[in-house]
Short mmCIF file of C-alpha atoms in Angstrom, two decimals:
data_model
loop_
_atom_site.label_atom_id
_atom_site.label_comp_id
_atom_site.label_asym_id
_atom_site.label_seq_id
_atom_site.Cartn_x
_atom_site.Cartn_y
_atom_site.Cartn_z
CA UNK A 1 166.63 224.65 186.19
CA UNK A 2 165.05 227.30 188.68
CA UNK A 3 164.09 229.20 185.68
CA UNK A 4 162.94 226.55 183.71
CA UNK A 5 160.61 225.41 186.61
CA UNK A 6 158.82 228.67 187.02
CA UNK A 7 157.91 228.67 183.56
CA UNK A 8 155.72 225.59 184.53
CA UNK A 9 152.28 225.82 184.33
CA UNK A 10 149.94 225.10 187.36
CA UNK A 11 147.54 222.32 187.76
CA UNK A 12 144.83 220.73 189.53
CA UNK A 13 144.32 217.26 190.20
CA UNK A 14 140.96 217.93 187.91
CA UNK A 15 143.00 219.05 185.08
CA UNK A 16 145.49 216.02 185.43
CA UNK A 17 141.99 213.37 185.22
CA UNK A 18 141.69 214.67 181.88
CA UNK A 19 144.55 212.53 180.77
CA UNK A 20 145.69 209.26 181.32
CA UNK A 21 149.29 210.08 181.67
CA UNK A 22 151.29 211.33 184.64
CA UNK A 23 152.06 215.16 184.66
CA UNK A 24 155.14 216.33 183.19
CA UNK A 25 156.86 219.73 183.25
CA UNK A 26 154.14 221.24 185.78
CA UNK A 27 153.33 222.35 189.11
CA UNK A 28 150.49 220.94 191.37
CA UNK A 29 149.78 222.65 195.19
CA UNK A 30 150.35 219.37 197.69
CA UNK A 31 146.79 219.08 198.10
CA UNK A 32 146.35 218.06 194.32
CA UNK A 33 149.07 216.44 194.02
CA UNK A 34 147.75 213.78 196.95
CA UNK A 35 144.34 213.92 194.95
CA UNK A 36 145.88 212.71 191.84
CA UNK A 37 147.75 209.72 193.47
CA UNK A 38 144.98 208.83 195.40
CA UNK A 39 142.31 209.25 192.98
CA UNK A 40 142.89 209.48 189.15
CA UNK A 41 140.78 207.78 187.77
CA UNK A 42 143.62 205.69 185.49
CA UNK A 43 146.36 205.25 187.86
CA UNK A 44 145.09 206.66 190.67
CA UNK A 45 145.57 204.37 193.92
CA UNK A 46 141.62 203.79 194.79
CA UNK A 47 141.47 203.11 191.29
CA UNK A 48 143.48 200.07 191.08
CA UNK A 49 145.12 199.19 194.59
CA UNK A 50 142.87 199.06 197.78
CA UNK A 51 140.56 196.59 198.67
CA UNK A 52 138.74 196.51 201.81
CA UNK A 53 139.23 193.71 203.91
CA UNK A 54 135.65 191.63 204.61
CA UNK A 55 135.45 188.13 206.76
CA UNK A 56 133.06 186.15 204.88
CA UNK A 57 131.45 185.09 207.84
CA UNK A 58 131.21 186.98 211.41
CA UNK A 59 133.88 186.05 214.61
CA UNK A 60 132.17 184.27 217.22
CA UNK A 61 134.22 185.99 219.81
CA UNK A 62 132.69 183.64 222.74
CA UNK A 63 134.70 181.14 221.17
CA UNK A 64 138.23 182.82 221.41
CA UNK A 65 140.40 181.82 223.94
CA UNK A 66 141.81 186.06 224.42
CA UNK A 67 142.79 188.42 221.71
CA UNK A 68 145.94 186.89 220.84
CA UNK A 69 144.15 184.61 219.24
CA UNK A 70 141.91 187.00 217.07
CA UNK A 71 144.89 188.58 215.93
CA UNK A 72 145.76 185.03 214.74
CA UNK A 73 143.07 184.28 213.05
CA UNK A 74 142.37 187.91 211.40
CA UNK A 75 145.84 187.31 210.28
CA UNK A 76 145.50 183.96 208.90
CA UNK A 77 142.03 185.19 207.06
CA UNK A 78 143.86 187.69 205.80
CA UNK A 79 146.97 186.66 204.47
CA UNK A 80 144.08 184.17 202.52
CA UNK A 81 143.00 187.33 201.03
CA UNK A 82 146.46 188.82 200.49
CA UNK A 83 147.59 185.45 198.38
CA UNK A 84 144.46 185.70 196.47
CA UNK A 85 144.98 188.65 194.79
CA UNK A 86 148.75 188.33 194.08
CA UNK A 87 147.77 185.17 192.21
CA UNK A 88 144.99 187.25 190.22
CA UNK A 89 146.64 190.37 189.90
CA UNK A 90 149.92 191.40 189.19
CA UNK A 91 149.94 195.14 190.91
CA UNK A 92 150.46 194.19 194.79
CA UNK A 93 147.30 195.36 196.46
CA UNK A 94 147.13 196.68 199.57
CA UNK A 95 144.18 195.10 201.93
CA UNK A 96 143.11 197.41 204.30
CA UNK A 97 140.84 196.50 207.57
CA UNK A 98 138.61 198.54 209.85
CA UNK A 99 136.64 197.86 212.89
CA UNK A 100 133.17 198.19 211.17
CA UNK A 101 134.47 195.02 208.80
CA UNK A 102 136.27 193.20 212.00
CA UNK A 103 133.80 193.78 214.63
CA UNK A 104 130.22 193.63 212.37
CA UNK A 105 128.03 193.43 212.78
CA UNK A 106 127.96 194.84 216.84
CA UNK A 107 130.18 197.79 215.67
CA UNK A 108 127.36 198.98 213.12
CA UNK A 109 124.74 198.22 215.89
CA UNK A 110 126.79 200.71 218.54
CA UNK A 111 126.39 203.68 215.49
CA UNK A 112 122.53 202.54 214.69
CA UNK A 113 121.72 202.32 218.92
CA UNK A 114 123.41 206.19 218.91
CA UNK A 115 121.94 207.17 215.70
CA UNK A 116 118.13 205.97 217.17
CA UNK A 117 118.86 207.23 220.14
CA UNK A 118 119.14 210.79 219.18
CA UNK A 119 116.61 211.21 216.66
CA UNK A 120 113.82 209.34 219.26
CA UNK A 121 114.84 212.32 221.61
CA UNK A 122 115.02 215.11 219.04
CA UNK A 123 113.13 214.47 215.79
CA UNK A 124 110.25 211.45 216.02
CA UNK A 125 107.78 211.19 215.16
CA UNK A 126 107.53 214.13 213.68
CA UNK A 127 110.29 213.59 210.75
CA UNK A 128 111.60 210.43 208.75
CA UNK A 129 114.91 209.05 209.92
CA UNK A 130 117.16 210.24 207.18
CA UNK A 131 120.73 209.02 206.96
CA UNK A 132 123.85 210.08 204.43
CA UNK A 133 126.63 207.47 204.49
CA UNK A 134 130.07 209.17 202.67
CA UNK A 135 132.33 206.63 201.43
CA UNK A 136 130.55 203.19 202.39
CA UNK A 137 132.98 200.54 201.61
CA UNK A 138 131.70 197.42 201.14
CA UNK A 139 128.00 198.48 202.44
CA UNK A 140 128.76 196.51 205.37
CA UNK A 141 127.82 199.08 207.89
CA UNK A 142 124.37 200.22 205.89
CA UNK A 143 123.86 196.75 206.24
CA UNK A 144 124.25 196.79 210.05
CA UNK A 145 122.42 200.01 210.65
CA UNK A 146 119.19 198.89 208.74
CA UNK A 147 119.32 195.46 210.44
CA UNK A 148 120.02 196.66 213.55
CA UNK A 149 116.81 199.15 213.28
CA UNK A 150 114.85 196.62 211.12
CA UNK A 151 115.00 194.47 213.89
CA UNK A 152 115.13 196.09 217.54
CA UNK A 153 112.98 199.32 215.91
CA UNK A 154 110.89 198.26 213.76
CA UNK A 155 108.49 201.48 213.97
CA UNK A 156 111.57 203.43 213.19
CA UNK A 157 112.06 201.41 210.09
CA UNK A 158 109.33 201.76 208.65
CA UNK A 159 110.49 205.69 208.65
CA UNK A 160 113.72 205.28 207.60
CA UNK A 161 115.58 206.12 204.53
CA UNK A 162 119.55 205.60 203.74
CA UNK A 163 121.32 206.97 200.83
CA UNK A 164 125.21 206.25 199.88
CA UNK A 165 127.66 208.85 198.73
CA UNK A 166 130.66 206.72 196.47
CA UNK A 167 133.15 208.75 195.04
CA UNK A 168 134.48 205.17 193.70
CA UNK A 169 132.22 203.56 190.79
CA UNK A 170 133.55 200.15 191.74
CA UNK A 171 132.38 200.38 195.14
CA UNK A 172 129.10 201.83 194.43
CA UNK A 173 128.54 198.77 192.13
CA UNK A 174 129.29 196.69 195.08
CA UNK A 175 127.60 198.46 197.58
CA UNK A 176 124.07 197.26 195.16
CA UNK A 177 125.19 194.27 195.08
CA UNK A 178 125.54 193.17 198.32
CA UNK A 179 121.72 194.01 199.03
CA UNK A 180 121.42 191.66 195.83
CA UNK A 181 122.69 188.80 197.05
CA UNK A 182 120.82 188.49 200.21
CA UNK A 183 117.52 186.72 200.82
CA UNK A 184 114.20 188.86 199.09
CA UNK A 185 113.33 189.67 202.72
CA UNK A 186 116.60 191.11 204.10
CA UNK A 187 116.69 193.52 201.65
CA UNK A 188 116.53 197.22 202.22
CA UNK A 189 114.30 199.18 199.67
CA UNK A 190 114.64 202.34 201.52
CA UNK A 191 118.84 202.42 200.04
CA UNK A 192 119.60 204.63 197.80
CA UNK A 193 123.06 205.05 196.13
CA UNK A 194 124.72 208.06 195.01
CA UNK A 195 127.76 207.47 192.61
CA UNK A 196 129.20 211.48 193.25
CA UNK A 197 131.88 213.21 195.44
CA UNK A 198 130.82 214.64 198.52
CA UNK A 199 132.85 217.52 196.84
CA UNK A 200 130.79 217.76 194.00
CA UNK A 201 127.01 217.38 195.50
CA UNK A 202 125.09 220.40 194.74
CA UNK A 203 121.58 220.00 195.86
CA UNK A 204 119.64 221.25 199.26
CA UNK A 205 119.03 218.59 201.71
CA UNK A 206 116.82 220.47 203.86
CA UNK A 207 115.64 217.58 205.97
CA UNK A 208 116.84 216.70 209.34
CA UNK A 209 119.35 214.12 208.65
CA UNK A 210 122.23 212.26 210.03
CA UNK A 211 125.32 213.00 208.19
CA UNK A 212 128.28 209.50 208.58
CA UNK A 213 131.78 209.49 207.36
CA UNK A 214 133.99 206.37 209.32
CA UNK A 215 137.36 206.08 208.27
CA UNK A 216 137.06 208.47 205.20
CA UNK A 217 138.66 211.95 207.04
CA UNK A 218 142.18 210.15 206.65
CA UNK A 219 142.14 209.70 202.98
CA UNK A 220 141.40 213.71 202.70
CA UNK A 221 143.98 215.54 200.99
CA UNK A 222 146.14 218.39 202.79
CA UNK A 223 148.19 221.15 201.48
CA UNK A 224 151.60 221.58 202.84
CA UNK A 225 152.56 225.06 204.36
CA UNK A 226 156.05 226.57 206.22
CA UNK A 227 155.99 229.72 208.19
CA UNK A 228 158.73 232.07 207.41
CA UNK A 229 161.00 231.96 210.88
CA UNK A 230 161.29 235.86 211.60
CA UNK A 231 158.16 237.20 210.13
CA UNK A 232 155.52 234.11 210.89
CA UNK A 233 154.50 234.61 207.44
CA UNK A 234 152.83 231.59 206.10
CA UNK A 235 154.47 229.80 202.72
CA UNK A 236 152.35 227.36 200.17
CA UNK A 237 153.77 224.39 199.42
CA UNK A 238 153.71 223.06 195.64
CA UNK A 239 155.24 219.84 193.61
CA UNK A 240 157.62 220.78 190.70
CA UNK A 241 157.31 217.70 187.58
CA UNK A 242 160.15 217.96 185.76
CA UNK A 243 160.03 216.22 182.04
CA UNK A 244 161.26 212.71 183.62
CA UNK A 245 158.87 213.07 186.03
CA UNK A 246 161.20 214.11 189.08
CA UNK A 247 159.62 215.97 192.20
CA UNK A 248 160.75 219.27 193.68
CA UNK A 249 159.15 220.75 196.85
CA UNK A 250 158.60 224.25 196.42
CA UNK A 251 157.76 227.06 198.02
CA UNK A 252 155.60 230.42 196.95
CA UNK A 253 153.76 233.24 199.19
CA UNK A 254 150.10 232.09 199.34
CA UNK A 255 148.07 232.65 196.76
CA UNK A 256 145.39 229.59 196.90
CA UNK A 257 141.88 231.34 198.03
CA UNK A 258 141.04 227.75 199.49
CA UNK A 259 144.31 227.80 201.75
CA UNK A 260 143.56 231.44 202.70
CA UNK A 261 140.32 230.90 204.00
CA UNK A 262 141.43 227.63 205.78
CA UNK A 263 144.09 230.14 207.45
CA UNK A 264 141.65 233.17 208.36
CA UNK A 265 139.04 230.41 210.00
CA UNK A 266 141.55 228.77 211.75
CA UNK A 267 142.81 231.96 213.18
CA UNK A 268 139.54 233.00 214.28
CA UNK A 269 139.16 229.76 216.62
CA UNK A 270 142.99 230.87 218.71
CA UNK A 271 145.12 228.20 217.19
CA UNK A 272 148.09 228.37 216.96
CA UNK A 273 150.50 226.21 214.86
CA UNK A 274 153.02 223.78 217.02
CA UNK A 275 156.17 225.16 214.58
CA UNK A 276 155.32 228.53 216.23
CA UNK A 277 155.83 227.72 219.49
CA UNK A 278 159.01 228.68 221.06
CA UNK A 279 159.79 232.53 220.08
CA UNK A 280 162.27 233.04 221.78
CA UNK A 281 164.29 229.70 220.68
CA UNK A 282 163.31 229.95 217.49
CA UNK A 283 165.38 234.23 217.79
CA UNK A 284 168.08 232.59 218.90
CA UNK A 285 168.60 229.82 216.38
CA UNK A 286 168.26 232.50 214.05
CA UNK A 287 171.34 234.37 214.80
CA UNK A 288 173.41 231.80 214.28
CA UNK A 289 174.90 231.34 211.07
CA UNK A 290 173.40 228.59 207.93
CA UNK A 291 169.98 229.00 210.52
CA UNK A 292 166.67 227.71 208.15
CA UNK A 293 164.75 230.78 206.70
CA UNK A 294 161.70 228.23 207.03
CA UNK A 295 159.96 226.59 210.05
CA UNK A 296 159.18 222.42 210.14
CA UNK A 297 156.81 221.46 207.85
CA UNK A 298 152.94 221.50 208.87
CA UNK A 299 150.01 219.86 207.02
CA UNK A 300 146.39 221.44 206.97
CA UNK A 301 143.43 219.85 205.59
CA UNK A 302 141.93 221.80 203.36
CA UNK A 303 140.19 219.36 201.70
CA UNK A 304 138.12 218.98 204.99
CA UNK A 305 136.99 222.52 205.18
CA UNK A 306 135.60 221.97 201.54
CA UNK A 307 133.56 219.36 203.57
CA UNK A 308 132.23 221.39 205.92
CA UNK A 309 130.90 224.27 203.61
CA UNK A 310 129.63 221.33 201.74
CA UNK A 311 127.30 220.21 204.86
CA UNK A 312 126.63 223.95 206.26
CA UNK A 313 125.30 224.89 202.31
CA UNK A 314 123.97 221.88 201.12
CA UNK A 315 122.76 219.54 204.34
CA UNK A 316 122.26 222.64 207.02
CA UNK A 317 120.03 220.42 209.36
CA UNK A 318 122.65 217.46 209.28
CA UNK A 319 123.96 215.84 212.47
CA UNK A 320 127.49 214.67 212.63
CA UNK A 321 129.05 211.30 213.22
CA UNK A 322 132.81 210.96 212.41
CA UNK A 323 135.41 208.33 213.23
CA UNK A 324 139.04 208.27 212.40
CA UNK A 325 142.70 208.44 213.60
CA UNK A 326 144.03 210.72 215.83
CA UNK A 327 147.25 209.57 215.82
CA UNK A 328 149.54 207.41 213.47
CA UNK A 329 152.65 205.43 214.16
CA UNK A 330 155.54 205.81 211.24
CA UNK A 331 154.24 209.22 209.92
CA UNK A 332 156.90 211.41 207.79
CA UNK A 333 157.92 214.76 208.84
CA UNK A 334 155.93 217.45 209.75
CA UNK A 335 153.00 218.45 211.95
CA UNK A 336 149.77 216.49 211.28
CA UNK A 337 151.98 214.89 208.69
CA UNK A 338 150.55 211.43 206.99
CA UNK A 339 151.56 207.55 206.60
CA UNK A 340 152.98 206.95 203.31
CA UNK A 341 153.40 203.48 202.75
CA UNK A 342 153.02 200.27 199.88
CA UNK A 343 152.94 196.37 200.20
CA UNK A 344 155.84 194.83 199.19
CA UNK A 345 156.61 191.03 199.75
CA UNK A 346 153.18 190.91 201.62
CA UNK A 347 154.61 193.60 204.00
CA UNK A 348 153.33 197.02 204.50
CA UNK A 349 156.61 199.73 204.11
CA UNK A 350 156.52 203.20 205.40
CA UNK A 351 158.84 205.64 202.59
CA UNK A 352 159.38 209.03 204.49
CA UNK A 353 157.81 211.46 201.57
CA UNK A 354 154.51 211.51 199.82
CA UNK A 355 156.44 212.80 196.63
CA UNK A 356 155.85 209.07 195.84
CA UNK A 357 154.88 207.41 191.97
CA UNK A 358 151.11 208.04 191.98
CA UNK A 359 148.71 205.15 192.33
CA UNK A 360 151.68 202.74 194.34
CA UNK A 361 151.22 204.53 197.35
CA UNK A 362 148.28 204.82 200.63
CA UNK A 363 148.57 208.58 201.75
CA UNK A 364 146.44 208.89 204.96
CA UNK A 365 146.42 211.81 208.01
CA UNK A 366 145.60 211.43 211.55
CA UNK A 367 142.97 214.38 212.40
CA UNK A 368 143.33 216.95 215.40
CA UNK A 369 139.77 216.20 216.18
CA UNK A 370 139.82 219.22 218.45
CA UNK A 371 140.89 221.90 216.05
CA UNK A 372 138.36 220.13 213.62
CA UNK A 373 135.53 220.89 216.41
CA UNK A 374 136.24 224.47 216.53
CA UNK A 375 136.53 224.86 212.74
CA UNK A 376 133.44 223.20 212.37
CA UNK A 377 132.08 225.34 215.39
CA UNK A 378 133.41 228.47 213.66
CA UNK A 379 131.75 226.99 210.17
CA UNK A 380 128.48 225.21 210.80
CA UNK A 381 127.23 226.44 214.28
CA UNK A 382 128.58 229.77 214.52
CA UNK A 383 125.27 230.60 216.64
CA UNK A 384 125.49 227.60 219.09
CA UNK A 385 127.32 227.28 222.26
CA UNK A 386 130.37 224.83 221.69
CA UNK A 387 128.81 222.66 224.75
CA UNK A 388 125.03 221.92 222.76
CA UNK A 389 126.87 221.48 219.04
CA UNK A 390 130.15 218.76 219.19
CA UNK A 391 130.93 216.09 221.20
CA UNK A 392 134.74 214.53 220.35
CA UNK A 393 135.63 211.11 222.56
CA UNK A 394 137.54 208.09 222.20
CA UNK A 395 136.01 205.09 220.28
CA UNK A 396 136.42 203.15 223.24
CA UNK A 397 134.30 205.77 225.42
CA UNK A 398 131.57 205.28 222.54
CA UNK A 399 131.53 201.57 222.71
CA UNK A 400 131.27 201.50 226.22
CA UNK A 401 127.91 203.69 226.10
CA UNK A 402 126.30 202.46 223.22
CA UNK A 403 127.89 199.27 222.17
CA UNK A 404 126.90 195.83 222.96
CA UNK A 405 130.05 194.52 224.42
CA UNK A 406 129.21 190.89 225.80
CA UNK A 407 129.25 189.95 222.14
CA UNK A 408 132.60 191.34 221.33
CA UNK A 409 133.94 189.64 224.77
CA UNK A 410 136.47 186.44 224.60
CA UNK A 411 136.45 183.51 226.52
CA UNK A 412 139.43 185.31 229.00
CA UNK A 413 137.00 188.51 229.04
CA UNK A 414 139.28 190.37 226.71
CA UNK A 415 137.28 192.91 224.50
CA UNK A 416 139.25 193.25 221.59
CA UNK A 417 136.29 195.66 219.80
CA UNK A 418 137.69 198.34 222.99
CA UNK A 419 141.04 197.21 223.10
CA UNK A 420 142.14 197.83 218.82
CA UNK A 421 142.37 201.39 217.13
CA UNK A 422 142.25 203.14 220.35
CA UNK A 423 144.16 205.82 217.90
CA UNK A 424 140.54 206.33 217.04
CA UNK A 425 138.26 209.46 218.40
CA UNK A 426 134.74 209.76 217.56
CA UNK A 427 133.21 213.21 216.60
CA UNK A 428 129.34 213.96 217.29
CA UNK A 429 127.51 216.63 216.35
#
C-alpha cells in the first residue's frame, strides 16, 4: 500500500476544480486539500452549505431587558432561518453569524468612524477615499460604511469610492442586489464589485486605499507541518486518496517553495514554534524506548502570506483593517489547529480531523495576530518602525474608542456588542 501510494500523483486544489468529482488515487499538500473542501466550485462547502445569517430588521437594544434576552431572541430568529432551509433544501446548511450582521448597523459605523478618522488625518483632501472590501458577505457592512459617511460626512462622500472583492459568484450577485432593492436615493453609485480571488488579482492599485477583510482570515487555508524531534528539521504534511476515497496523513521533507518561504520569513521575525519548546524534555523522552520520531502537529497559514505579497505587489499604499478569532473553543489537535465541525439535527458537531468528506464540513483557524504583525512587518513595511506600521487590540478595545455604544446598550446597561466574540482581535495598519 506504501508503494502504491507514492506512485500517486500530486495535486492542487486548482487541478481538482477542473473536475466535478472527488480526487481519487492522489496526493494533495493540507493546504489544498482544505481549499478543495472549502471551495470547489461543485461540492465545495461555500459552494453549497453556508449562508450568512442576516436579521431582517435591526435589534432595538434599548428595548432588551439584558443580554440574556438577545441571546433569546437571536436564537429564536435564527432557528426561523435554520427551519427554513431544511424545508427547502435537503443538504443541512450551516448558518453562520457575525457581529457586523448582529450588531448593524453601529458595528459598520465603529469601522467607517476609524476608517474617516484616519484618512481626515493622513490623506484629505488631497486624495479620494478609496476602500477594498475582501469577502463582503451579504454587503451589509458596505452598506453601513457608505451610510454611515453618506450621512455624518457628507464632504467625504462625495470623495468616496468602494469596490468588493467576492471570491463566491453567489454572493457577489447578492452583494448588487441588495443596493437594488433599496430606495433610488439610498443607493451607492460609487460600489463597485469585483467577482475574483484576492489570490488571483493582478493589477496595480497605486492609490492610497484602505484595504478590509472581517471574518475572512479564518476561512484561509493552512498547511500542516511536524518537526523532526532530534534534528528540528521541519516535515510537510500531505493527504493520501486512496481509490475509495480513504485519507492518509503523510509526511515528506519540504519541498513546497510557498511553505519554504513562509518558514525563512517567519524565522527572520525570532519565532519560534510552541512544539519546540522544551529541549531538554523533549532529549529525554527521546531515550526512552517506542519515543515519536515527530513533534505535535502545528498549522501555518500559508495561504495568508499569499495575501500579504498580494497587498505589498499589487495595493503597496493600502492600509490595513482585519478582524477575526484569536482563539477557538473545540479545535482538533495541533498548534494553531482549526474547528472542524457540520450541523446535524440543527446542532453544530465538532469531528476531531479535517480529513473530513469535502463540502460537509466548516474548516476555520484562529490567527496569532502577533506573529501575523511581524510577518506582515517583515513583508509589507520592512522600512518602518513596528510602532508607526500595526496596531493589534481586542475588538472590545476598538468599540470602546470608536464605537457608538449607547445604541448597543440594554435596558440593564449590558453591552452585548463588547461583551460577544471577545475571541476577536482587531489588526490596524
Amino acid at each position: 500500500m506504501i508503494a502504491q501510494r507514492a506512485k500517486y500523483p500530486v495535486i492542487t486544489a486548482k487541478d481538482s476544480a477542473k473536475s466535478k468529482e472527488m480526487p481519487r488515487e492522489a496526493k494533495m499538500l493540507v493546504r489544498d486539500f482544505i481549499d478543495d473542501s472549502l471551495y470547489h466550485p461543485t461540492y465545495g462547502y461555500f459552494s453549497k452549505q453556508a449562508v450568512i445569517f442576516s436579521p431582517e430588521t435591526d435589534f432595538e437594544f434599548d428595548k432588551i431587558k439584558d443580554h440574556m434576552e438577545f441571546l433569546s431572541i437571536v436564537a429564536d430568529k435564527y432557528k426561523e432561518v435554520e427551519d427554513d432551509m431544511d424545508v427547502r433544501d435537503e443538504v443541512a446548511r450551516q448558518v453562520w453569524h457575525t457581529p457586523t450582521e448582529l450588531f448593524k448597523p453601529w458595528y459598520g459605523y465603529a469601522i467607517a468612524k476609524y476608517i474617516v478618522t484616519e484618512y481626515k488625518l493622513n490623506n484629505y483632501p488631497h486624495q479620494d477615499l478609496i476602500i477594498y472590501e475582501m469577502g463582503a458577505g451579504n454587503g451589509t457592512l458596505m452598506l453601513n460604511i457608505l451610510d454611515y459617511i453618506q450621512q455624518f460626512e457628507p464632504s467625504v462622500y462625495e470623495r468616496t469610492r468602494y469596490r468588493i472583492i467576492e471570491i463566491s459568484k453567489m454572493l457577489a450577485q447578492r452583494q448588487g442586489e441588495r443596493q437594488e432593492v433599496r430606495d433610488a436615493r439610498r443607493r451607492h453609485s460609487c460600489v463597485e464589485i469585483i467577482n475574483k480571488s484576492i489570490f488571483e488579482w493582478d493589477t496595480l492599485v497605486p492609490d492610497h486605499c484602505f484595504f478590509v477583510g472581517m471574518e475572512v482570515l479564518d476561512n484561509f487555508s493552512h498547511d500542516l507541518i511536524r518537526y523532526d524531534t532530534v534534528t528540528e528539521e521541519p516535515l510537510q504534511g500531505m493527504v493520501s486518496i486512496d481509490a475509495e476515497g480513504d485519507y492518509t496523513e503523510i509526511y515528506t521533507p519540504i519541498s513546497d517553495p510557498l511553505i519554504q518561504k513562509y518558514l525563512s520569513i517567519r524565522r527572520q521575525t525570532g519565532y519560534r514554534p510552541p512544539v519546540l519548546s522544551k529541549r531538554f524534555l523533549r532529549r529525554l523522552r527521546n531515550s526512552l524506548p517506542f519515543a515519536p520520531n515527530m513533534t505535535g502537529p502545528e498549522f501555518i497559514p500559508t495561504k495568508l502570506l499569499l495575501l500579504l505579497e498580494a497587498l505589498k505587489n499589487h495595493f503597496p499604499k493600502h492600509r490595513l483593517v482585519l478582524s477575526d478569532f484569536f482563539t477557538l473553543p473545540e479545535a482538533i489537535k495541533g498548534t494553531d489547529a482549526p474547528v472542524v465541525q457540520t450541523r446535524y439535527s440543527g446542532t453544530m458537531v465538532p469531528v476531531s480531523t479535517y480529513m473530513v468528506m469535502p463540502g460537509m464540513f466548516d474548516i476555520f483557524f484562529p490567527t496569532n495576530f502577533e506573529l501575523l504583525r511581524d510577518m506582515y512587518q517583515q513583508v509589507c513595511r520592512p522600512s518602518l518602525g513596528m510602532e508607526k506600521s500595526v496596531k493589534v487590540q481586542t475588538q472590545k478595545d476598538f468599540l470602546e474608542r470608536y464605537g457608538d455604544l449607547e445604541k448597543t446598550r440594554t435596558h440593564s446597561g449590558e453591552n452585548p456588542m463588547l461583551m460577544y466574540y471577545e475571541n476577536n482581535k482587531m489588526f490596524l495598519s
